[in-house]
């Protein structure tokens, strides 16, 4: 059931001349291979990777009643909120004054990732390393608190650090300072695809030889009065649960947190005997160029197909897809249509789940946390479930791994992200 | 004899500089106390909040500001003047 245009796209991609860097020539098309040697996270399911993966295996839900100032004035009162967050455990007083919550989350995740990688960035390596992070809201809590101070409370003066706290690149800059990453460093903002775009660019930089190591991922902390109030306006939020692909789904649920990974040149990682979590093999992005909120199956499909082409993978190689799977009526059916069309008969044999059902939608940070489910599938042979699944939807007729994690050996996976604004970004990983 | 305003200013500066208040001597400059430009702006904010005054200070041209930051003595004197003006 694959349309000719699909094959044409694949052929076009294969025919494209590969860019050949002067240095290492170990990968496909003379490009360097890129591996993940560290991972870190904090999200509603846990304050580290181990706890998060345990929750994925158990199908545990991290979505709870929201707890912050003025929550009683919200019509949406649930979210994947990070509980028991005590920044003073990790940061001194001066740092807390300077770090918005999205930066705090990012730094914690980055420290975990770098620690796992065993890398130190003194000297030459720091000059060949960088950081690209995704965020949609940046320092939204800082905006919220200070607008409240000047508008609601009538204050005429704000703290001098408001701007350095709220700027969207604050987290990337603090990560670069924390570890001495002196190469490329910037922030990507593509709404719900921010992390995937960031990680895709980081992958391309290591693959092309522009950098040896890149920290990448993303973060958002929008769970405050203004952050949730803004989302309420769109009328796409669920009041009770996130049930992706279930016929009775009634919207998305916001989350918060961060995910950060160490992307490293394979030869560099192998030479130092690093433990490799997975290989990043492909990335593609596309724009629907169509509507500011309604997704397009064709745009999504072009990114999915493009990532496989970039990776040199066949459709049959893909065993699992971490779906964008927001739990909205529009996303889930569009995503399923895109996957069904991109994969043809193989769509009936692959598994696709949405872990947003457990940690909520971390917006700009979501792709990063979801990449953990991809790594778990490849390394541990455990597929994270789509929890909250209650009724089959004929428009989402794929194996969505309902409610319980499943053991399965998969060799290659995709992670989808499709943002408001019609911006799509898909990453392909492979087991090493 | 140290008045209440002076003590409160020294406490603010001491907290910023991570020193004891009695180390904040009148002849000490912000740089000598280890207070950088961002720390100075933060200290000025804290003083404004403490005394509910507005300090005329532009970090781009501190020498042209009507608030002398040469050393702790000039800062303390300027705050005294602003507090007195506010009371008038």
XYZ file of C-alpha atoms in Angstrom:
520
model
C 0.000 0.000 0.000
C 3.026 2.221 -0.382
C 2.493 4.990 -2.886
C 5.034 5.558 -5.668
C 5.935 8.937 -4.195
C 7.226 7.108 -1.137
C 9.708 5.058 -3.169
C 10.691 8.134 -5.129
C 11.564 9.902 -1.905
C 13.694 7.014 -0.757
C 15.471 6.775 -4.109
C 16.093 10.501 -4.104
C 17.600 10.269 -0.669
C 19.876 7.357 -1.567
C 21.051 9.092 -4.703
C 22.032 12.214 -2.815
C 25.810 12.628 -2.682
C 27.229 12.163 0.783
C 29.299 14.950 2.266
C 32.807 13.648 2.839
C 34.800 15.193 5.658
C 38.571 15.242 5.384
C 39.209 13.383 8.637
C 37.611 10.136 9.925
C 35.927 7.884 7.393
C 34.441 5.093 9.427
C 30.720 5.383 8.791
C 28.242 5.266 5.965
C 29.134 7.561 3.101
C 32.472 8.367 4.669
C 30.809 10.038 7.633
C 31.775 9.481 11.241
C 29.633 7.242 13.410
C 27.942 8.821 16.423
C 27.226 7.004 19.670
C 25.513 7.862 22.948
C 27.808 7.415 25.940
C 25.833 9.150 28.678
C 22.237 9.902 29.618
C 20.556 11.954 32.309
C 17.025 13.029 33.162
C 14.619 14.441 35.662
C 10.902 14.199 34.989
C 7.657 13.261 36.694
C 8.673 9.590 36.767
C 11.971 10.089 38.566
C 14.994 12.207 39.192
C 17.362 9.965 37.219
C 17.490 7.523 34.313
C 17.252 4.311 36.362
C 14.052 5.396 38.120
C 12.537 6.594 34.860
C 13.256 3.305 33.069
C 11.842 1.386 36.009
C 8.619 3.392 35.662
C 8.554 2.642 31.912
C 8.875 -1.080 32.671
C 6.152 -0.946 35.301
C 3.868 1.253 33.213
C 3.710 3.679 36.123
C 1.893 6.989 35.679
C 3.603 10.172 36.880
C 0.639 12.424 36.155
C -0.880 13.872 39.331
C -2.890 16.784 40.675
C -0.848 19.942 40.035
C 0.592 21.743 43.025
C 1.568 25.407 42.650
C 0.273 28.887 43.371
C -3.228 29.734 42.062
C -3.817 26.233 40.673
C -7.432 26.573 41.880
C -7.980 29.182 39.159
C -7.097 26.692 36.404
C -9.624 24.500 34.641
C -6.826 21.989 33.922
C -5.362 20.784 37.192
C -3.317 17.692 36.290
C 0.194 17.377 34.948
C 3.414 15.429 34.916
C 4.940 17.580 37.627
C 8.357 16.908 39.153
C 7.717 16.291 42.832
C 10.143 16.556 45.765
C 12.324 18.984 43.837
C 14.785 20.608 46.241
C 17.219 22.748 44.232
C 19.261 23.497 47.364
C 20.357 19.847 47.285
C 22.192 20.510 44.034
C 22.901 24.248 43.856
C 24.165 26.998 46.126
C 22.160 30.106 46.968
C 23.743 32.237 44.247
C 23.133 29.562 41.593
C 19.489 29.205 42.582
C 19.099 32.980 42.191
C 20.500 32.701 38.671
C 18.900 29.449 37.421
C 15.290 29.222 36.296
C 13.755 25.820 36.922
C 14.324 24.739 33.302
C 18.036 25.464 33.744
C 18.129 23.616 37.063
C 16.526 20.559 35.456
C 18.952 20.750 32.537
C 22.057 21.015 34.699
C 21.015 18.037 36.812
C 20.386 15.892 33.724
C 23.637 17.062 32.105
C 25.655 16.198 35.210
C 24.219 12.678 35.228
C 24.979 12.242 31.526
C 28.549 13.526 31.733
C 29.221 11.448 34.830
C 28.032 8.303 33.077
C 30.150 9.077 30.013
C 33.276 9.449 32.140
C 34.386 12.356 29.953
C 36.392 15.363 31.141
C 36.520 18.423 28.956
C 39.756 20.070 30.038
C 42.143 21.034 27.267
C 41.664 20.120 23.644
C 38.470 18.088 24.049
C 36.611 21.111 25.458
C 37.476 23.043 22.304
C 36.047 20.215 20.173
C 32.853 19.846 22.235
C 29.625 21.760 22.504
C 25.983 21.721 23.537
C 22.694 22.075 21.656
C 19.509 22.028 23.703
C 15.832 22.355 22.931
C 13.300 24.362 24.866
C 9.968 25.938 24.008
C 9.226 27.999 27.087
C 12.725 28.693 28.378
C 12.528 30.524 31.691
C 8.751 30.650 31.713
C 8.564 30.448 35.512
C 10.732 33.546 35.703
C 8.475 35.442 33.292
C 5.457 34.292 35.288
C 6.823 35.266 38.704
C 8.003 38.669 37.582
C 4.927 39.585 35.569
C 2.970 38.712 38.677
C 5.232 40.973 40.741
C 4.883 44.008 38.471
C 1.308 43.566 37.217
C -0.556 41.898 40.068
C 1.454 43.050 43.042
C 2.247 46.480 41.603
C 5.979 46.259 42.226
C 8.123 48.648 40.227
C 11.405 46.818 40.498
C 12.511 43.306 39.562
C 15.607 41.321 40.439
C 18.611 42.097 38.214
C 18.912 38.483 37.072
C 15.499 38.290 35.430
C 16.871 38.489 31.894
C 19.802 36.053 32.303
C 17.383 33.664 34.040
C 14.571 33.668 31.522
C 16.514 33.686 28.242
C 16.012 30.514 26.218
C 19.747 29.918 25.883
C 20.362 30.144 29.639
C 20.416 26.367 30.093
C 22.778 25.784 27.157
C 25.094 28.531 28.382
C 25.210 27.187 31.939
C 25.910 23.666 30.640
C 28.783 25.029 28.544
C 30.153 26.851 31.608
C 29.688 23.914 33.959
C 31.712 21.522 31.800
C 33.954 23.873 29.795
C 32.377 23.137 26.407
C 33.958 25.765 24.166
C 32.667 24.721 20.743
C 29.201 25.205 19.234
C 26.564 26.050 21.846
C 23.017 27.200 21.209
C 19.342 26.560 21.799
C 16.674 25.375 19.391
C 13.030 26.369 19.790
C 10.621 24.352 17.671
C 7.844 23.859 20.225
C 7.192 20.153 20.799
C 10.005 19.085 18.450
C 12.710 21.252 20.063
C 14.642 18.380 21.652
C 14.561 16.255 18.512
C 15.751 19.142 16.367
C 18.493 19.864 18.916
C 19.641 16.232 19.068
C 19.467 15.916 15.297
C 21.745 18.913 14.853
C 24.126 17.638 17.538
C 24.241 14.291 15.720
C 25.009 16.032 12.429
C 27.809 18.042 14.037
C 29.572 15.000 15.433
C 28.954 13.004 12.255
C 30.370 15.732 10.026
C 33.444 16.235 12.189
C 32.470 19.740 13.349
C 32.702 18.494 16.944
C 33.902 15.357 18.744
C 31.405 15.429 21.597
C 28.066 17.223 21.852
C 25.773 17.376 24.852
C 22.206 17.483 23.623
C 18.599 17.076 24.636
C 16.185 19.584 26.088
C 14.135 20.886 28.936
C 10.947 22.725 29.778
C 9.315 23.849 33.010
C 5.972 25.331 32.039
C 3.975 24.013 34.968
C 3.108 27.320 36.583
C -0.096 29.354 36.536
C 0.673 31.294 33.349
C 2.144 28.286 31.568
C -0.901 26.088 32.051
C -3.361 28.959 31.573
C -1.913 29.592 28.111
C -2.344 25.935 27.117
C -5.914 25.894 28.449
C -6.793 28.479 25.833
C -6.266 26.041 22.977
C -8.836 23.574 24.390
C -6.659 20.580 23.624
C -5.916 19.562 27.212
C -7.344 16.605 29.085
C -8.775 17.112 32.551
C -8.308 13.510 33.633
C -5.605 11.512 31.790
C -3.352 11.230 28.755
C -4.602 8.225 26.708
C -2.719 8.210 23.414
C -4.288 6.187 20.566
C -7.251 5.166 22.728
C -10.621 5.922 21.083
C -11.734 7.773 24.220
C -8.633 9.994 24.409
C -9.490 13.569 25.255
C -6.330 15.569 25.037
C -2.780 16.109 26.094
C -1.353 16.515 29.582
C 1.617 18.784 30.198
C 4.776 17.592 31.886
C 8.085 19.142 32.903
C 11.698 18.124 33.243
C 14.796 17.539 31.159
C 16.760 14.921 29.280
C 20.403 15.316 28.270
C 22.694 12.931 26.365
C 26.352 12.732 25.470
C 26.760 12.243 21.711
C 30.297 11.158 20.912
C 32.345 10.247 17.874
C 32.412 6.433 17.792
C 36.174 6.208 17.318
C 36.719 8.570 20.231
C 34.419 6.516 22.449
C 35.954 3.205 21.358
C 39.500 4.439 21.884
C 38.796 5.254 25.514
C 36.769 2.087 26.113
C 33.523 3.917 26.864
C 30.280 2.080 27.402
C 28.026 2.717 24.410
C 24.289 3.012 25.068
C 23.185 3.197 21.424
C 24.242 4.529 18.050
C 22.532 7.528 16.501
C 22.243 6.636 12.833
C 19.829 8.998 11.169
C 17.911 12.235 11.395
C 15.470 14.066 9.200
C 13.310 17.128 9.515
C 10.497 18.490 7.442
C 7.994 21.301 7.511
C 4.300 20.860 6.698
C 4.183 24.453 5.419
C 0.460 24.211 5.900
C -1.130 25.084 9.246
C 0.048 26.561 12.527
C -1.585 23.873 14.695
C -3.130 21.089 12.581
C -0.613 18.341 11.743
C -0.082 16.889 8.276
C 0.414 13.162 7.687
C 2.502 13.893 4.607
C 4.867 16.170 6.511
C 5.272 13.601 9.278
C 5.809 10.806 6.770
C 8.534 12.736 4.964
C 10.453 13.105 8.240
C 9.981 9.416 9.130
C 11.089 8.237 5.698
C 13.878 10.774 5.630
C 15.334 9.538 8.916
C 15.430 5.951 7.598
C 17.041 7.070 4.363
C 19.609 9.113 6.270
C 20.369 6.090 8.452
C 20.566 3.654 5.546
C 17.865 1.548 7.190
C 15.071 -0.331 5.483
C 11.522 -0.186 6.785
C 11.804 -3.793 7.926
C 14.753 -2.889 10.163
C 12.611 -0.704 12.444
C 11.193 -2.648 15.389
C 9.919 0.175 17.563
C 8.824 3.766 17.221
C 8.534 6.104 20.163
C 5.505 8.034 18.966
C 4.849 11.711 19.334
C 1.507 10.364 20.647
C 0.165 13.419 22.444
C -3.280 12.004 23.168
C -5.045 14.654 21.098
C -7.626 13.592 18.534
C -5.692 15.187 15.674
C -2.108 14.133 16.415
C -2.674 10.479 17.094
C -4.729 9.663 14.017
C -2.457 11.731 11.793
C 0.653 10.087 13.201
C -0.809 6.608 12.720
C -1.737 7.450 9.135
C 1.800 8.694 8.502
C 3.402 5.578 9.990
C 1.007 3.240 8.166
C 1.782 4.915 4.866
C 5.534 5.145 5.447
C 5.895 1.500 6.493
C 3.345 -0.247 4.310
C 2.840 -3.887 5.395
C 5.605 -3.592 7.975
C 3.423 -1.125 9.929
C 1.495 -4.161 11.200
C 4.663 -5.763 12.569
C 6.338 -2.888 14.376
C 5.515 -1.574 17.833
C 4.772 2.067 18.555
C 4.102 3.513 21.998
C 3.690 6.911 23.584
C 5.383 7.367 26.932
C 3.667 10.750 27.272
C 0.916 8.689 28.876
C 3.295 8.343 31.847
C 5.437 11.512 32.024
C 3.136 13.930 30.220
C 4.167 16.193 27.379
C 7.395 17.958 28.266
C 6.939 20.219 25.218
C 10.477 21.340 24.286
C 12.024 18.653 26.479
C 9.828 15.775 25.446
C 11.927 14.168 22.702
C 14.874 13.942 25.064
C 13.016 12.043 27.786
C 11.399 9.854 25.133
C 14.780 8.922 23.682
C 15.306 7.015 26.932
C 12.510 4.645 25.923
C 14.296 4.096 22.612
C 17.561 3.291 24.365
C 15.728 0.931 26.741
C 14.179 -0.897 23.774
C 17.579 -1.361 22.104
C 19.662 -2.161 25.175
C 17.291 -3.949 27.505
C 14.852 -5.414 25.002
C 11.936 -3.847 26.878
C 9.323 -1.812 25.024
C 7.722 0.930 27.138
C 3.933 0.787 27.014
C 1.232 3.288 26.127
C -0.672 3.366 29.393
C -4.250 4.552 29.880
C -5.274 2.705 26.735
C -8.923 1.692 27.023
C -10.667 1.498 23.636
C -9.360 0.577 20.217
C -9.580 3.338 17.630
C -9.865 2.196 13.997
C -7.952 5.337 13.021
C -5.031 4.234 15.209
C -4.896 0.571 14.187
C -1.252 -0.126 15.054
C 0.367 -2.132 17.835
C 0.624 0.627 20.435
C 1.914 -1.704 23.203
C -1.147 -1.037 25.359
C -0.798 -0.705 29.123
C 1.992 -3.220 29.756
C 5.639 -3.170 28.822
C 6.732 -5.945 26.503
C 9.960 -7.866 26.043
C 11.157 -7.807 22.462
C 14.483 -7.688 20.683
C 14.707 -4.717 18.367
C 17.699 -3.633 16.320
C 16.654 -0.168 15.175
C 14.133 2.376 16.402
C 12.727 5.787 15.537
C 11.682 8.644 17.786
C 9.011 10.966 16.365
C 8.355 14.598 17.220
C 5.824 16.727 15.376
C 5.493 20.297 16.576
C 2.911 23.022 16.388
C 3.877 25.096 13.421
C 4.137 21.924 11.335
C 7.786 21.254 12.176
C 8.722 17.562 12.195
C 11.908 15.914 13.449
C 12.619 12.173 13.546
C 15.718 10.459 14.922
C 16.865 6.907 14.188
C 18.899 4.837 16.674
C 20.494 1.413 16.328
C 21.730 -1.154 18.785
C 25.518 -1.394 19.052
C 29.121 54.631 66.499
C 27.391 52.941 63.580
C 23.802 53.857 62.802
C 21.069 51.469 61.794
C 21.117 52.328 58.063
C 24.862 51.727 57.857
C 24.524 48.406 59.625
C 21.800 47.245 57.273
C 23.841 48.249 54.199
C 26.910 46.456 55.548
C 24.826 43.352 56.161
C 23.594 43.381 52.548
C 27.072 43.895 51.120
C 28.536 41.295 53.475
C 26.010 38.706 52.334
C 26.793 39.466 48.690
C 30.552 39.327 49.288
C 30.295 36.323 51.606
C 32.171 38.237 54.344
C 31.365 39.359 57.881
C 29.722 42.823 58.223
C 32.712 44.195 60.164
C 34.924 43.417 57.156
C 32.926 45.908 55.075
C 35.086 48.936 55.851
C 34.387 52.393 54.454
C 37.534 52.512 52.355
C 36.918 49.143 50.672
C 35.959 49.261 46.991
C 33.417 46.790 45.556
C 36.218 45.099 43.591
C 38.320 44.675 46.741
C 35.369 42.945 48.371
C 35.121 40.591 45.389
C 31.877 42.092 44.092
C 31.759 42.014 40.283
C 29.505 44.113 38.063
C 26.556 41.717 38.311
C 27.069 41.451 42.069
C 27.046 45.236 42.341
C 23.745 45.471 40.459
C 22.345 42.764 42.709
C 23.534 44.653 45.827
C 21.931 47.855 44.597
C 18.687 45.959 44.033
C 18.851 44.543 47.555
C 19.462 48.004 49.037
C 16.525 49.433 47.075
C 14.297 46.660 48.395
C 15.551 47.088 51.971
C 14.939 50.843 52.149
C 12.213 51.175 49.531
C 14.212 53.739 47.616
C 15.173 54.100 43.971
C 18.909 54.317 43.334
C 19.961 56.251 40.216
C 22.590 53.898 38.848
C 23.357 52.971 35.238
C 25.865 50.143 34.917
C 26.983 51.491 31.508
C 28.337 54.711 32.942
C 28.639 54.362 36.699
C 30.837 57.434 36.944
C 28.025 59.592 35.548
C 25.405 58.150 37.879
C 24.288 60.306 40.781
C 25.322 57.466 43.057
C 28.990 57.249 43.948
C 30.175 53.642 44.121
C 33.877 54.434 44.639
C 33.909 52.646 47.973
C 31.634 51.520 50.784
C 31.830 54.952 52.466
C 30.485 56.761 49.400
C 27.778 54.140 48.882
C 26.663 54.375 52.505
C 26.613 58.188 52.359
C 24.570 58.150 49.148
C 22.027 55.742 50.622
C 21.712 57.949 53.711
C 20.966 60.905 51.427
C 18.329 58.946 49.441
C 16.648 57.684 52.598
C 16.556 61.234 53.981
C 15.126 62.608 50.702
C 12.420 59.971 50.778
C 11.459 60.987 54.317
C 11.052 64.649 53.336
